[in-house]
Amino acid sequence: AQRVTQPEKLLSVFKGAPVELKCNYSYSGSPELFWYVQYSRQRLQLLLRHISRESIKGFTADLNKGETSFHLKKPFAQEEDSAMYYCALSDRNQFYFGTGTSLTVIP
Amino acid sequence: DGGITQSPKYLFRKEGQNVTLSCEQNLNHDAMYWYRQDPGQGLRLIYYSQIVNDFQKGDIAEGYSVSREKKESFPLTVTSAQKNPTAFYLCASSRQGGTEAFFGQGTRLTVV
């Protein structure tokens, strides 16, 4: 079975501090992994995907197959980063989402 | 804005009544999905469809039904058999192969 685990429901950091949102997955093949973000009153949208290896809004995520992790990181958190973040895995047939982490950046 | 549209935004129904949530996309995507979003539980898959006239049950399909008669449309019916229907429902679509999923704005259903 494919599953995505986000161990932290809530995460608070101060503005300017580093932030890391954890994601672990279980999958028997080669997964495609994503981070989605939901800002207040906005629709859920893609933040980044592992295959593109991009940095979006200062966020990066590295796929670690040995640890089966895909943690989301940003060196200096901003107030506008406050949102709900979901890690997701695709088996090319459907998407599996974690339970989400609510990030609050304290001014 | 959009590409994938859910309507209505808010829906109220009496217990025991069936209700249908609309989802339309103009992105020419083959795959469409319905999720239920509850606090602390993330997004749980109800049904998904990879092609017209075909759909598969997700993790929590009981009490729900769908149809996929057109590529653009994937309506979800919440039946009276669904024990806890009050929730936020999200529709999504993607190209075949599980690339990026695009989400609608959601429908908040309240059953009283």
CSV table of C-alpha atoms in Angstrom, one decimal:
chain,number,residue,atom,x,y,z
A,1,ALA,CA,0.0,0.0,0.0
A,2,GLN,CA,1.1,3.5,-0.7
A,3,ARG,CA,1.0,5.9,2.2
A,4,VAL,CA,2.2,9.4,3.0
A,5,THR,CA,2.9,10.5,6.6
A,6,GLN,CA,3.2,14.0,7.9
A,7,PRO,CA,4.0,13.7,11.6
A,8,GLU,CA,3.4,17.4,12.5
A,9,LYS,CA,-0.1,18.7,12.4
A,10,LEU,CA,1.0,22.1,13.6
A,11,LEU,CA,4.3,23.9,13.2
A,12,SER,CA,5.1,27.4,14.4
A,13,VAL,CA,8.4,29.3,13.6
A,14,PHE,CA,9.5,32.8,14.0
A,15,LYS,CA,10.0,35.0,10.9
A,16,GLY,CA,13.5,34.6,9.6
A,17,ALA,CA,14.0,31.2,11.2
A,18,PRO,CA,14.6,28.0,9.1
A,19,VAL,CA,11.6,25.8,8.6
A,20,GLU,CA,11.3,22.1,7.8
A,21,LEU,CA,8.1,20.3,7.2
A,22,LYS,CA,8.5,16.5,7.4
A,23,CYS,CA,7.1,14.0,4.9
A,24,ASN,CA,7.7,10.2,4.8
A,25,TYR,CA,6.3,7.8,2.4
A,26,SER,CA,5.9,4.1,1.7
A,27,TYR,CA,5.8,2.9,-1.9
A,28,SER,CA,7.1,-0.2,-3.6
A,29,GLY,CA,8.0,1.4,-6.9
A,30,SER,CA,9.4,4.7,-8.1
A,31,PRO,CA,7.2,7.4,-6.7
A,32,GLU,CA,6.5,10.9,-8.0
A,33,LEU,CA,6.3,13.2,-5.0
A,34,PHE,CA,4.8,16.7,-4.6
A,35,TRP,CA,4.2,19.4,-2.1
A,36,TYR,CA,0.9,21.2,-2.3
A,37,VAL,CA,0.0,24.4,-0.4
A,38,GLN,CA,-3.3,25.9,0.6
A,39,TYR,CA,-3.2,29.6,1.6
A,40,SER,CA,-6.1,31.0,3.5
A,41,ARG,CA,-9.2,31.3,1.3
A,42,GLN,CA,-7.4,30.0,-1.7
A,43,ARG,CA,-7.5,26.7,-3.6
A,44,LEU,CA,-5.0,23.9,-3.0
A,45,GLN,CA,-2.1,24.4,-5.5
A,46,LEU,CA,1.1,22.8,-6.4
A,47,LEU,CA,4.2,24.2,-4.7
A,48,LEU,CA,6.8,21.9,-6.1
A,49,ARG,CA,7.5,18.4,-7.4
A,50,HIS,CA,10.6,16.3,-6.9
A,51,ILE,CA,11.3,15.7,-10.6
A,52,SER,CA,11.7,19.3,-11.4
A,53,ARG,CA,14.2,20.0,-8.6
A,54,GLU,CA,13.2,23.6,-8.5
A,55,SER,CA,13.2,26.1,-5.7
A,56,ILE,CA,9.7,27.8,-5.4
A,57,LYS,CA,9.2,30.8,-3.1
A,58,GLY,CA,12.5,29.8,-1.5
A,59,PHE,CA,11.3,26.2,-0.7
A,60,THR,CA,13.2,23.1,-1.7
A,61,ALA,CA,12.5,19.4,-1.2
A,62,ASP,CA,14.9,16.6,-1.8
A,63,LEU,CA,13.8,13.0,-2.3
A,64,ASN,CA,15.7,10.7,-0.1
A,65,LYS,CA,15.0,7.2,-1.2
A,66,GLY,CA,17.1,5.6,1.5
A,67,GLU,CA,15.0,7.3,4.2
A,68,THR,CA,11.8,7.4,2.1
A,69,SER,CA,11.5,11.0,2.9
A,70,PHE,CA,10.6,14.2,1.0
A,71,HIS,CA,11.0,17.0,3.6
A,72,LEU,CA,10.2,20.6,2.6
A,73,LYS,CA,12.7,23.2,3.7
A,74,LYS,CA,13.2,26.9,3.6
A,75,PRO,CA,16.1,28.7,5.2
A,76,PHE,CA,14.3,31.9,6.2
A,77,ALA,CA,10.6,31.7,6.9
A,78,GLN,CA,8.3,34.7,5.9
A,79,GLU,CA,4.9,35.6,7.2
A,80,GLU,CA,3.3,34.9,3.9
A,81,ASP,CA,4.5,31.3,4.2
A,82,SER,CA,1.8,30.7,6.8
A,83,ALA,CA,-0.5,28.1,5.2
A,84,MET,CA,-1.5,24.4,5.2
A,85,TYR,CA,1.0,22.2,3.5
A,86,TYR,CA,0.3,18.7,2.1
A,87,CYS,CA,2.8,16.2,0.9
A,88,ALA,CA,1.5,13.9,-1.9
A,89,LEU,CA,2.6,10.8,-3.8
A,90,SER,CA,1.4,9.8,-7.2
A,91,ASP,CA,1.6,6.2,-8.6
A,92,ARG,CA,0.6,7.6,-12.0
A,93,ASN,CA,-2.9,6.4,-11.3
A,94,GLN,CA,-4.0,8.4,-8.3
A,95,PHE,CA,-2.7,10.8,-5.7
A,96,TYR,CA,-2.2,10.0,-2.0
A,97,PHE,CA,-2.1,12.9,0.4
A,98,GLY,CA,-0.7,13.2,3.9
A,99,THR,CA,-2.8,14.7,6.7
A,100,GLY,CA,-1.2,18.1,6.3
A,101,THR,CA,0.9,20.5,8.4
A,102,SER,CA,-0.4,23.9,9.3
A,103,LEU,CA,2.5,26.3,9.3
A,104,THR,CA,2.3,29.5,11.3
A,105,VAL,CA,5.1,32.1,10.9
A,106,ILE,CA,5.2,34.4,13.9
A,107,PRO,CA,6.2,38.0,13.1
B,1,ASP,CA,-9.0,31.9,-12.8
B,2,GLY,CA,-9.9,28.3,-12.8
B,3,GLY,CA,-9.9,25.7,-15.4
B,4,ILE,CA,-11.7,23.5,-12.9
B,5,THR,CA,-14.9,24.7,-11.3
B,6,GLN,CA,-16.9,23.3,-8.5
B,7,SER,CA,-20.4,24.4,-7.7
B,8,PRO,CA,-22.0,25.5,-5.5
B,9,LYS,CA,-19.5,26.8,-3.0
B,10,TYR,CA,-21.9,26.2,-0.1
B,11,LEU,CA,-24.7,23.6,0.1
B,12,PHE,CA,-27.2,22.8,2.8
B,13,ARG,CA,-29.3,19.7,2.7
B,14,LYS,CA,-31.7,17.9,5.1
B,15,GLU,CA,-30.7,14.5,6.5
B,16,GLY,CA,-31.9,11.7,4.3
B,17,GLN,CA,-31.7,13.6,1.0
B,18,ASN,CA,-29.3,12.8,-1.8
B,19,VAL,CA,-27.3,15.8,-3.1
B,20,THR,CA,-25.1,16.2,-6.2
B,21,LEU,CA,-21.9,18.3,-6.3
B,22,SER,CA,-20.8,19.6,-9.6
B,23,CYS,CA,-17.2,19.5,-11.0
B,24,GLU,CA,-16.3,20.8,-14.5
B,25,GLN,CA,-12.9,21.2,-16.1
B,26,ASN,CA,-11.8,22.8,-19.4
B,27,LEU,CA,-8.2,21.7,-19.2
B,28,ASN,CA,-8.7,18.6,-21.4
B,29,HIS,CA,-7.6,16.4,-18.6
B,30,ASP,CA,-8.4,12.7,-18.8
B,31,ALA,CA,-8.2,12.1,-15.0
B,32,MET,CA,-10.6,13.5,-12.4
B,33,TYR,CA,-10.8,12.9,-8.7
B,34,TRP,CA,-13.0,13.6,-5.7
B,35,TYR,CA,-11.5,14.1,-2.2
B,36,ARG,CA,-13.0,14.8,1.1
B,37,GLN,CA,-11.1,17.2,3.4
B,38,ASP,CA,-11.7,16.9,7.1
B,39,PRO,CA,-9.7,18.7,9.9
B,40,GLY,CA,-6.8,16.6,11.0
B,41,GLN,CA,-7.4,13.9,8.3
B,42,GLY,CA,-6.0,15.5,5.2
B,43,LEU,CA,-7.5,14.7,1.9
B,44,ARG,CA,-9.1,11.3,1.5
B,45,LEU,CA,-9.9,9.9,-1.9
B,46,ILE,CA,-13.6,9.1,-2.6
B,47,TYR,CA,-13.6,8.2,-6.3
B,48,TYR,CA,-11.4,8.8,-9.3
B,49,SER,CA,-11.8,8.4,-13.1
B,50,GLN,CA,-9.0,8.0,-15.6
B,51,ILE,CA,-11.2,8.0,-18.7
B,52,VAL,CA,-14.8,8.7,-19.7
B,53,ASN,CA,-17.3,6.0,-18.7
B,54,ASP,CA,-14.9,4.5,-16.2
B,55,PHE,CA,-14.3,5.2,-12.5
B,56,GLN,CA,-12.7,3.5,-9.5
B,57,LYS,CA,-13.5,3.6,-5.8
B,58,GLY,CA,-11.1,5.3,-3.5
B,59,ASP,CA,-10.5,4.8,0.2
B,60,ILE,CA,-13.9,6.1,1.4
B,61,ALA,CA,-16.4,5.4,-1.5
B,62,GLU,CA,-19.2,4.1,0.7
B,63,GLY,CA,-22.3,6.3,0.6
B,64,TYR,CA,-21.1,8.1,-2.5
B,65,SER,CA,-21.6,7.7,-6.3
B,66,VAL,CA,-20.2,9.3,-9.4
B,67,SER,CA,-20.6,9.3,-13.1
B,68,ARG,CA,-18.3,10.2,-16.0
B,69,GLU,CA,-20.4,10.6,-19.1
B,70,LYS,CA,-18.3,13.5,-20.4
B,71,LYS,CA,-14.6,14.2,-20.2
B,72,GLU,CA,-15.3,17.6,-18.8
B,73,SER,CA,-17.6,16.6,-16.0
B,74,PHE,CA,-17.4,14.4,-12.9
B,75,PRO,CA,-20.4,14.9,-10.6
B,76,LEU,CA,-20.4,13.4,-7.1
B,77,THR,CA,-23.6,12.3,-5.4
B,78,VAL,CA,-23.7,12.2,-1.7
B,79,THR,CA,-26.4,9.6,-0.8
B,80,SER,CA,-28.4,9.2,2.3
B,81,ALA,CA,-26.3,6.2,3.1
B,82,GLN,CA,-23.3,8.3,3.8
B,83,LYS,CA,-23.2,8.4,7.6
B,84,ASN,CA,-21.3,11.6,8.1
B,85,PRO,CA,-21.7,13.7,5.0
B,86,THR,CA,-21.0,17.2,6.4
B,87,ALA,CA,-17.6,18.0,5.0
B,88,PHE,CA,-15.5,20.0,2.6
B,89,TYR,CA,-15.3,18.3,-0.9
B,90,LEU,CA,-12.6,18.9,-3.4
B,91,CYS,CA,-12.5,18.0,-7.0
B,92,ALA,CA,-9.3,17.7,-9.0
B,93,SER,CA,-8.1,16.8,-12.4
B,94,SER,CA,-4.8,15.9,-14.1
B,95,ARG,CA,-3.3,14.6,-17.3
B,96,GLN,CA,-3.0,10.9,-17.5
B,97,GLY,CA,0.1,9.6,-15.8
B,98,GLY,CA,-0.4,11.2,-12.5
B,99,THR,CA,1.3,14.5,-13.2
B,100,GLU,CA,0.3,17.7,-11.4
B,101,ALA,CA,-3.3,17.8,-10.0
B,102,PHE,CA,-5.3,20.9,-10.4
B,103,PHE,CA,-8.0,21.6,-7.7
B,104,GLY,CA,-11.3,23.3,-7.7
B,105,GLN,CA,-12.3,25.8,-5.0
B,106,GLY,CA,-14.3,23.2,-3.1
B,107,THR,CA,-17.9,22.7,-1.9
B,108,ARG,CA,-18.7,22.9,1.7
B,109,LEU,CA,-21.7,20.6,2.3
B,110,THR,CA,-23.7,20.9,5.5
B,111,VAL,CA,-26.4,18.3,6.3
B,112,VAL,CA,-28.8,19.3,9.0
